[in-house]
mmCIF file of C-alpha atoms and ligand atoms in Angstrom:
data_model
loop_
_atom_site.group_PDB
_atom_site.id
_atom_site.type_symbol
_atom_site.label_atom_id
_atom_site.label_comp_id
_atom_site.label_asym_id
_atom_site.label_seq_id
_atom_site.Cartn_x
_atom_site.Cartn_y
_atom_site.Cartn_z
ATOM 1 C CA UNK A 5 89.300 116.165 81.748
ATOM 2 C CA UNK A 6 93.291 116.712 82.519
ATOM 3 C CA UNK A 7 94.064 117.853 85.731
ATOM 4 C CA UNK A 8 96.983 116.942 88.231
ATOM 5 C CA UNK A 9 98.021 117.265 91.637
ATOM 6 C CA UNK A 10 101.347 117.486 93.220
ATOM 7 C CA UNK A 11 102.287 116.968 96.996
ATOM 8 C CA UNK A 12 98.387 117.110 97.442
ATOM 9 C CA UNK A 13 98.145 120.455 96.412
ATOM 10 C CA UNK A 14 96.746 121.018 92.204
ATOM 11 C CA UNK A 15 99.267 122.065 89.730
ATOM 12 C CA UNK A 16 99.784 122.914 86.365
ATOM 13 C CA UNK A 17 100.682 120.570 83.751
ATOM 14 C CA UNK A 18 104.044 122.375 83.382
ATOM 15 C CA UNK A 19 106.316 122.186 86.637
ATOM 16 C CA UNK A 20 109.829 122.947 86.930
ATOM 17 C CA UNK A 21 112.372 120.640 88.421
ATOM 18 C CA UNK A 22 115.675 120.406 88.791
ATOM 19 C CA UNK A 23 118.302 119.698 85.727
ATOM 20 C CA UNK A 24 120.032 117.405 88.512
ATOM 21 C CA UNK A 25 116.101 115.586 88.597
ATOM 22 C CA UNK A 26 117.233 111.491 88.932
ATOM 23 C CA UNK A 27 113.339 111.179 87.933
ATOM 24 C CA UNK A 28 114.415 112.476 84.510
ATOM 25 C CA UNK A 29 117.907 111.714 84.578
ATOM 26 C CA UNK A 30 117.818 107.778 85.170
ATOM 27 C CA UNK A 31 113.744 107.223 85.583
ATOM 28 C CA UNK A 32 113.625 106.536 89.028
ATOM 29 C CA UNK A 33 110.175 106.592 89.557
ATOM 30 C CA UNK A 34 107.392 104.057 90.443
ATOM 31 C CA UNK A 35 103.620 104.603 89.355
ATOM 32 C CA UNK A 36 100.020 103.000 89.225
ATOM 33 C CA UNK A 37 97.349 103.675 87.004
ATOM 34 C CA UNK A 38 93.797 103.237 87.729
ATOM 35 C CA UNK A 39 90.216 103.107 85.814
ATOM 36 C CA UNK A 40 87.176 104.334 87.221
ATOM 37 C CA UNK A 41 84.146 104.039 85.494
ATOM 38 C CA UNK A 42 80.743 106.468 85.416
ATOM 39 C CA UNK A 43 77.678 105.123 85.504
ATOM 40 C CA UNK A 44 74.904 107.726 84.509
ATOM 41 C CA UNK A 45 72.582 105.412 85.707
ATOM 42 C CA UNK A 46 73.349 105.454 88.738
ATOM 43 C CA UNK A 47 74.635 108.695 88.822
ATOM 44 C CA UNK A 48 78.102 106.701 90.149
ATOM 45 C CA UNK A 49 81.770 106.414 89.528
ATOM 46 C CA UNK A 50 83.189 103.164 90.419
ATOM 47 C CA UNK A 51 87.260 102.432 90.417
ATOM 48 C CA UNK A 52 88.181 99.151 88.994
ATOM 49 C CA UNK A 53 90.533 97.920 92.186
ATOM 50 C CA UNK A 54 91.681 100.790 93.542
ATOM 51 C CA UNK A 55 92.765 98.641 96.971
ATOM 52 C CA UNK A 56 94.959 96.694 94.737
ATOM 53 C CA UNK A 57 96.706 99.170 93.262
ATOM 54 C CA UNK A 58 97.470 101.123 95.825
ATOM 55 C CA UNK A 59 98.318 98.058 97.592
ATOM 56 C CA UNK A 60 101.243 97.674 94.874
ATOM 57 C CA UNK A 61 102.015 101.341 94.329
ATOM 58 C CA UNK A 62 103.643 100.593 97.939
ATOM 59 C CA UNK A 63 105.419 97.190 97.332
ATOM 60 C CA UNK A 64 107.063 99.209 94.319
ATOM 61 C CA UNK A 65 108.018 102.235 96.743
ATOM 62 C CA UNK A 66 109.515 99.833 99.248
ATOM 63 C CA UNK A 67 111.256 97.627 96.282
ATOM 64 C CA UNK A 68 113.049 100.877 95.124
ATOM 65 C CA UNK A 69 114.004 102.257 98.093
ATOM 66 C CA UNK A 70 111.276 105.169 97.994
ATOM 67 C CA UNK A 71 110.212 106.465 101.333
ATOM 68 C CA UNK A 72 106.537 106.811 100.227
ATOM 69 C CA UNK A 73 105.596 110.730 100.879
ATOM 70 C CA UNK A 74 101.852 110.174 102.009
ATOM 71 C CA UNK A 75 100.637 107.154 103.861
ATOM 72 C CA UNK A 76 98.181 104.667 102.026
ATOM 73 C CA UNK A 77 95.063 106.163 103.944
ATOM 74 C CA UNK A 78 95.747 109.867 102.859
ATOM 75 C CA UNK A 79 96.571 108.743 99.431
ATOM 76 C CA UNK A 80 93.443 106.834 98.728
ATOM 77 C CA UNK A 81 91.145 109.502 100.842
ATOM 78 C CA UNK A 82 93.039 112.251 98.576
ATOM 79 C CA UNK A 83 92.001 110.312 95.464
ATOM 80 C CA UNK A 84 88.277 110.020 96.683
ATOM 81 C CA UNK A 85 87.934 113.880 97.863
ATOM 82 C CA UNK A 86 89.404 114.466 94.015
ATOM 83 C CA UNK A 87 86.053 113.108 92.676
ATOM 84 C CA UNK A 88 83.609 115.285 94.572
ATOM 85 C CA UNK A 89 86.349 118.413 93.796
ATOM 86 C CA UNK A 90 86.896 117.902 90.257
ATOM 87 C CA UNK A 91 82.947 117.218 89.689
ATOM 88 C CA UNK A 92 84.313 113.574 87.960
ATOM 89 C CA UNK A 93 81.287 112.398 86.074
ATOM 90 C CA UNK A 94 83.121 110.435 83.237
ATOM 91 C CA UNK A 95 85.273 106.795 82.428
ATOM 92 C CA UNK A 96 89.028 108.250 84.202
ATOM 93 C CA UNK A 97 92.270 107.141 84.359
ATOM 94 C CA UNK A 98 94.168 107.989 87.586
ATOM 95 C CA UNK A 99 97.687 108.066 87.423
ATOM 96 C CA UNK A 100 99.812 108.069 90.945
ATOM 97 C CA UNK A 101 103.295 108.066 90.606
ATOM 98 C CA UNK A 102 106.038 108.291 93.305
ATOM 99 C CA UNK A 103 108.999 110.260 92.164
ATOM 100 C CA UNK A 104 112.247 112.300 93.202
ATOM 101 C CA UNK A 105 111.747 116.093 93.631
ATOM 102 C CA UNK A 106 114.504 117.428 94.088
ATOM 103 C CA UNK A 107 118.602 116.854 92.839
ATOM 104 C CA UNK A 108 120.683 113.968 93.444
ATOM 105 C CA UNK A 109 121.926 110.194 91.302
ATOM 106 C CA UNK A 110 120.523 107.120 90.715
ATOM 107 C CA UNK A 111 121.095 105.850 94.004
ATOM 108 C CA UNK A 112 119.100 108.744 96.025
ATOM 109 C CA UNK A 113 115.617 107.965 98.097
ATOM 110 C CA UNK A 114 115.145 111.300 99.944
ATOM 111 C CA UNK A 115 113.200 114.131 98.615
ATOM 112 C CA UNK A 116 110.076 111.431 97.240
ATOM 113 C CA UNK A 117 107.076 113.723 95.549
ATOM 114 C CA UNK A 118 103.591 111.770 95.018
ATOM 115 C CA UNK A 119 101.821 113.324 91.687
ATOM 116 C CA UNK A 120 97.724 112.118 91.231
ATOM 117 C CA UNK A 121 97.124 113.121 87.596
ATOM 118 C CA UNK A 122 92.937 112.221 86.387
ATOM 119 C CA UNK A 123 92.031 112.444 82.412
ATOM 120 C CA UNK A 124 89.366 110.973 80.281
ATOM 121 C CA UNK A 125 89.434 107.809 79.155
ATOM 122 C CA UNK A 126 86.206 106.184 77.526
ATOM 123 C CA UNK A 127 85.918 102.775 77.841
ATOM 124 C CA UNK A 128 86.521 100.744 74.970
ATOM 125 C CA UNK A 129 85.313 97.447 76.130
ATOM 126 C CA UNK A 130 81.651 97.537 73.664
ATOM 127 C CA UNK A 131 83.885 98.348 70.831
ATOM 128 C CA UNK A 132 83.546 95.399 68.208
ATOM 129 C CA UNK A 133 86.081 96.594 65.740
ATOM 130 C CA UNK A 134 88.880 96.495 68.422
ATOM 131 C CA UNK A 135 91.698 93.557 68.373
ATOM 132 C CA UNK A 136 95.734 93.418 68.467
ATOM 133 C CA UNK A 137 97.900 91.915 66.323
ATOM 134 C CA UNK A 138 101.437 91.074 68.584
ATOM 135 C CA UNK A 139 104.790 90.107 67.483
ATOM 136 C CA UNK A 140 107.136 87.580 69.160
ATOM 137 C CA UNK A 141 109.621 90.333 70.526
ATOM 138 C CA UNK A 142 113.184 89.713 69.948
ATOM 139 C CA UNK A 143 113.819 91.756 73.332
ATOM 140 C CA UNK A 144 112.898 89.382 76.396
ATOM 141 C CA UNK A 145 111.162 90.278 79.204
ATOM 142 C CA UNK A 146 113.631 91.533 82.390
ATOM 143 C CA UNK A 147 113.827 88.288 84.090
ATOM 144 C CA UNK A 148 113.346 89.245 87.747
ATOM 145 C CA UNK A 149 116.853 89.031 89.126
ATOM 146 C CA UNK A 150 117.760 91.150 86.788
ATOM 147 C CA UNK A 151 115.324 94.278 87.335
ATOM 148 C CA UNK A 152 111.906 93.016 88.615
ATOM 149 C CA UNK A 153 108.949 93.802 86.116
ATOM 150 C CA UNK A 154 106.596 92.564 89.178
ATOM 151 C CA UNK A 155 107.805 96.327 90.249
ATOM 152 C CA UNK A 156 105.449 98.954 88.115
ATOM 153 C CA UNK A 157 109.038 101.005 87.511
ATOM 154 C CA UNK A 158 109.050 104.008 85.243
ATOM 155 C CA UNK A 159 112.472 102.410 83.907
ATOM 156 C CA UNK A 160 111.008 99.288 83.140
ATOM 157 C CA UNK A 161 109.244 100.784 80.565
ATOM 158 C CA UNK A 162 112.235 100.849 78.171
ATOM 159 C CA UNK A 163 112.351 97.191 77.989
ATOM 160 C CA UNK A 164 108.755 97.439 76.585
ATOM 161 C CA UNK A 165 109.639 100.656 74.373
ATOM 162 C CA UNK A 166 112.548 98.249 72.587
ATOM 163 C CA UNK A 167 110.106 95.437 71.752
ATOM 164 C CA UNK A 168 107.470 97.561 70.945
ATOM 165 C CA UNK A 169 109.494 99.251 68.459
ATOM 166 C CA UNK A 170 110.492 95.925 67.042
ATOM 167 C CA UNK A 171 107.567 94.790 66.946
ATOM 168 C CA UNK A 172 105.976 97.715 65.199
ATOM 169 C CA UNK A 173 109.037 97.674 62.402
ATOM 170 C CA UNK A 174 107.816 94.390 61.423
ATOM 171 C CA UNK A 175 103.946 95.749 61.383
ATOM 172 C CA UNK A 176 102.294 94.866 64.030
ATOM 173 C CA UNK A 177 100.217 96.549 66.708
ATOM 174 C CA UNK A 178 102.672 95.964 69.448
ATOM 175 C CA UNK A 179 105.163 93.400 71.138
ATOM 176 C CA UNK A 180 104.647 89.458 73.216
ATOM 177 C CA UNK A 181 107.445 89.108 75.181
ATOM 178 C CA UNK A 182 109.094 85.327 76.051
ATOM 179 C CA UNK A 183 111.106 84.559 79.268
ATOM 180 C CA UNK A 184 115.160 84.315 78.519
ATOM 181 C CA UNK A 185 113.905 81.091 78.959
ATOM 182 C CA UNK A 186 111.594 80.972 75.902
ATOM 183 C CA UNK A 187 108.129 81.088 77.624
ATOM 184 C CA UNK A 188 105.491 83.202 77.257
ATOM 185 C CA UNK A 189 105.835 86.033 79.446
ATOM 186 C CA UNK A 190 103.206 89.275 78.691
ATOM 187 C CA UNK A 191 102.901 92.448 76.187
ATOM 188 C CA UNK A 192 104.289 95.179 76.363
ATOM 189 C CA UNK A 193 101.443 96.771 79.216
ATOM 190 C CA UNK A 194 99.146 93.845 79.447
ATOM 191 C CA UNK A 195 98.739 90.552 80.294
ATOM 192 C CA UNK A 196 98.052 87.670 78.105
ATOM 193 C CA UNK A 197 95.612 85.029 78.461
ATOM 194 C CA UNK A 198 95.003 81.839 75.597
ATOM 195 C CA UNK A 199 92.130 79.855 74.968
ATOM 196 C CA UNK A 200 92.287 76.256 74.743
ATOM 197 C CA UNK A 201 89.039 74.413 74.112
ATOM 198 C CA UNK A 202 86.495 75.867 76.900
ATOM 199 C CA UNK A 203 89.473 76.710 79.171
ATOM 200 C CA UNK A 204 91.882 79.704 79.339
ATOM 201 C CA UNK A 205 95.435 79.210 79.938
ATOM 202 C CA UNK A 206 97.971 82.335 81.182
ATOM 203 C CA UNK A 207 101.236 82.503 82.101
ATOM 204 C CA UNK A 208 102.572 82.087 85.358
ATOM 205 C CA UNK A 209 103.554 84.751 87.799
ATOM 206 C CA UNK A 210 107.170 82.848 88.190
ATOM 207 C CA UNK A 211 107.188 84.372 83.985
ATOM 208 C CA UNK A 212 108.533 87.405 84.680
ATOM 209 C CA UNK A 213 105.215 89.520 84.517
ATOM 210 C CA UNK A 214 103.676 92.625 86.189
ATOM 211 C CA UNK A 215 101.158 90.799 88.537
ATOM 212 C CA UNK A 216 98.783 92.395 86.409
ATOM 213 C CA UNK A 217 95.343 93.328 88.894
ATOM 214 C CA UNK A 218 93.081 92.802 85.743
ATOM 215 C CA UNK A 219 94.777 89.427 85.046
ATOM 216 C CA UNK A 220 93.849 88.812 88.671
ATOM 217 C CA UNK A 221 90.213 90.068 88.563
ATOM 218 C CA UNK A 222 89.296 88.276 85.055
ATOM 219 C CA UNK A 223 90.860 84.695 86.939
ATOM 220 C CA UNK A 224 88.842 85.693 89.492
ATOM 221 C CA UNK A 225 85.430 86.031 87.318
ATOM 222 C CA UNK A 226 86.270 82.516 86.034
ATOM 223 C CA UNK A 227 87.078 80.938 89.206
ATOM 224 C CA UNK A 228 83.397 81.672 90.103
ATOM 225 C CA UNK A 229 81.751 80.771 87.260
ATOM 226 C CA UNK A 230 82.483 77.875 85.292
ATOM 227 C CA UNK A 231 85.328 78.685 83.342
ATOM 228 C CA UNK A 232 88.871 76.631 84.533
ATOM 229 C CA UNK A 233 91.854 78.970 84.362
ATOM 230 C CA UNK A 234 95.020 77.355 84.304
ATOM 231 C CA UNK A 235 98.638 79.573 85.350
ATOM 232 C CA UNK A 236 101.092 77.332 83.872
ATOM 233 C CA UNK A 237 104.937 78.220 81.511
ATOM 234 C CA UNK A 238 103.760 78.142 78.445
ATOM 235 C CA UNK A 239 106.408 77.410 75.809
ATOM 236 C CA UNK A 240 106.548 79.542 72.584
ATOM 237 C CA UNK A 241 105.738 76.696 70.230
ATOM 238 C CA UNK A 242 102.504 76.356 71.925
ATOM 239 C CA UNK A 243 100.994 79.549 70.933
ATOM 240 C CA UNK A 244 100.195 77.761 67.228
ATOM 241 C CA UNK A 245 97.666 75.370 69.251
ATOM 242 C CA UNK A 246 95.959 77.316 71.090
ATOM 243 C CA UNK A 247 92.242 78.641 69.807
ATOM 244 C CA UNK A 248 92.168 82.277 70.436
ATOM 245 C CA UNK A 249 93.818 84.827 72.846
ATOM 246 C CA UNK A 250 93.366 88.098 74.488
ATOM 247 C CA UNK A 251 94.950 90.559 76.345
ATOM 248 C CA UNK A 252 94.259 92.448 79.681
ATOM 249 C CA UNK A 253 95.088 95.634 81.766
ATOM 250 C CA UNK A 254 94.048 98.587 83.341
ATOM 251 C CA UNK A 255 94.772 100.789 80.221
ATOM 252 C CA UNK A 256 93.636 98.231 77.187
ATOM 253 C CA UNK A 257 90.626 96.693 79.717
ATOM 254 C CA UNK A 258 89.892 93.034 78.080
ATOM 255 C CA UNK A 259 91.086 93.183 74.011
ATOM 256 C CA UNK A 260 91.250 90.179 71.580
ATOM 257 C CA UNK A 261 94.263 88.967 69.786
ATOM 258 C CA UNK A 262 93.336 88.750 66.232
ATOM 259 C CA UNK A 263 97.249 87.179 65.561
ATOM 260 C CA UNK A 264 100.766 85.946 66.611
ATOM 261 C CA UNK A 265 103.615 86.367 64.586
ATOM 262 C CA UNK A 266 101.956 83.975 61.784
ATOM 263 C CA UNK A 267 99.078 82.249 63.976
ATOM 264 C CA UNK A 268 95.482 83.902 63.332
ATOM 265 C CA UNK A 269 92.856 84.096 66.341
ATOM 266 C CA UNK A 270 89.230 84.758 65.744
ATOM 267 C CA UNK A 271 88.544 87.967 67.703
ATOM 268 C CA UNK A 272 84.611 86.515 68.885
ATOM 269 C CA UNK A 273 85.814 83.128 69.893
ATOM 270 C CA UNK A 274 82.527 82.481 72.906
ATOM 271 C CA UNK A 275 84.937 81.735 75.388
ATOM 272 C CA UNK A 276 86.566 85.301 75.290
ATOM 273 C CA UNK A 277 82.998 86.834 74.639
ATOM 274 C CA UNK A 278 81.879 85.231 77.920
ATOM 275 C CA UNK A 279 84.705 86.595 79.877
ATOM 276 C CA UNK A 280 84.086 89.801 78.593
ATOM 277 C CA UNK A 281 80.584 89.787 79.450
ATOM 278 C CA UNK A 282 80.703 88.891 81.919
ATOM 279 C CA UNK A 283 83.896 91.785 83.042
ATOM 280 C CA UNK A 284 81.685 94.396 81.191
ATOM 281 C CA UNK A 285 78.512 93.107 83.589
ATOM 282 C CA UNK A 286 80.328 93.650 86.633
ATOM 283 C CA UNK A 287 81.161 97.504 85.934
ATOM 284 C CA UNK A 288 77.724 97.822 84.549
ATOM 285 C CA UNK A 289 76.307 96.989 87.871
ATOM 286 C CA UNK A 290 78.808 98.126 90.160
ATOM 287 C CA UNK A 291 79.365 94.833 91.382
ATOM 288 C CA UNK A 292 83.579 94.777 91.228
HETATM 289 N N1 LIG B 318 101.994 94.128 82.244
HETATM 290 C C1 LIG B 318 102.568 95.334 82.089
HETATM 291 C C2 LIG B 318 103.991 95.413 81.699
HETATM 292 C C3 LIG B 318 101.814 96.503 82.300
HETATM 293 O O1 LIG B 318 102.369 97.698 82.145
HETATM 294 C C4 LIG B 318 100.459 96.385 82.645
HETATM 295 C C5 LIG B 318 99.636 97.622 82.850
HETATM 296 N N2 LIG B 318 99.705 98.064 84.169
HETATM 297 C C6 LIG B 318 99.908 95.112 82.791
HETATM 298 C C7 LIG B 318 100.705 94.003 82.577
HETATM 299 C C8 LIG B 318 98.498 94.956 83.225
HETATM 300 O O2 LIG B 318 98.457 95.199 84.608
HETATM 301 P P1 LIG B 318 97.142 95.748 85.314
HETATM 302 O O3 LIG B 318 96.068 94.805 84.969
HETATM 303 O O4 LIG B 318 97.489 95.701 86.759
HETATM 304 O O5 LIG B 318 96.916 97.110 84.790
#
């Protein structure tokens, strides 16, 4: 499944804009992407917070200076009414991103286009075989008076494109990034979380991360069962002591860390099995 719509209306995935386009000439753009998983049991497709994003798709907007072009309600009943249209009976992505139509610089806001673009995405989450091996990036994360990464920004993207392609250069799978100030921040599209002992520990949202919504959800599973979750600055030269690690996001769902620069992680430690159950439970029922 690939299909797109543009202004509401479905389009082609080739459309023509502008050479002048400040979307492709500087990135101004802000965007969400969202999972939504098919049950064949019960016949079902169930987004994985769909409020939330949208919900942050318009702090973004607002943050940049982007009039949003359809209000929240249209947006999200658009989205729904896409389902029943497109006959969706499979694990999708949905991608909504805000963006300039027309001419203009950097600094424009008129002219905002919304584009809601669905393809397949299986679920990975009962793949065994699946873990990440990250690399202490060299590039840190945009601290937030800088260029806020707690706004989902096209153009913040290329900070995660540099330490990804650092990271990758030194072989491995993709990029941690630290605070200027030497904590540990996130990857490069996902958050990170650490276990220590029976607890998890995860950075802080004064870190410089994406408020990531599956960060949110998974503290959210622990907080009512009996796993403590701690949000704290953790310094680099902690990551040695800590007994395993994982990442999360809409896109990579819950993954383990199988290593750190030079610190190895077993990929089935029970704590992050639990969580994961426990995330993969919730979806199985319908029960988000
Ligand atoms: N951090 C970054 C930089 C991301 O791009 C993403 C993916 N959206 C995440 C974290 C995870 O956020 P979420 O759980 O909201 O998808």
């Amino acid at each position: 499944m690939n299909i797109a719509y543009l202004n509401g209306a479905k389009c082609g995935e080739l459309t023509q804009i502008s050479l002048y386009n400040p979307t492709f000439l500087y990135g101004v753009s802000c965007f969400e992407g969202v999972r939504a998983y098919w049950s064949a049991e019960r016949s079902e497709l169930t987004f994985l917070d769909l409020g939330s994003h949208l919900d942050r798709l318009y702090e973004s907007a607002e943050a940049m200076g982007l009039p949003p072009p359809v209000s929240r309600t249209e947006l999200e009943a658009e989205v729904h009414a896409i389902i029943s249209a497109d006959n969706v009976r499979e694990d999708v992505y949905f991608r909504i991103t805000f963006y300039i139509g027309g001419d203009g610089s950097w600094r424009t806001s008129r002219d905002v286009h919304y584009l809601v673009s669905v393809r397949s995405m299986p679920s990975r989450l009962a793949d065994p075989a699946r873990s990440v091996r990250l690399g202490v990036s060299r590039f840190r994360r945009i601290p937030t008076d800088v260029m806020p990464p707690q706004v989902k920004a096209g153009a913040n993207y290329l900070n995660s494109r540099y330490a990804y392609r650092d990271a990758v250069g030194r072989g491995f799978d993709d990029a941690l990034f630290l605070t200027t100030d030497g904590f540990v921040s996130e990857a490069t599209g996902a958050a990170v979380f650490f276990v220590a002992g029976e607890d998890l520990v995860t950075p802080s949202v004064d870190c410089d991360l994406l408020r990531s919504i599956t960060r949110q959800r998974v503290i959210g599973h622990c907080r009512s069962s009996d796993v403590t979750v701690r949000e704290a600055r953790i310094p680099a030269n902690d990551i040695a002591g800590f007994d395993a690690a994982f990442v999360t996001g809409t896109s990579v769902e819950l993954c383990p860390v199988s290593a750190i620069d030079e610190t190895e992680f077993p990929v089935d430690h029970s704590v992050y099995l639990a969580v994961r159950d426990e995330f993969v439970r919730r979806i199985v029922d319908g029960a988000l």
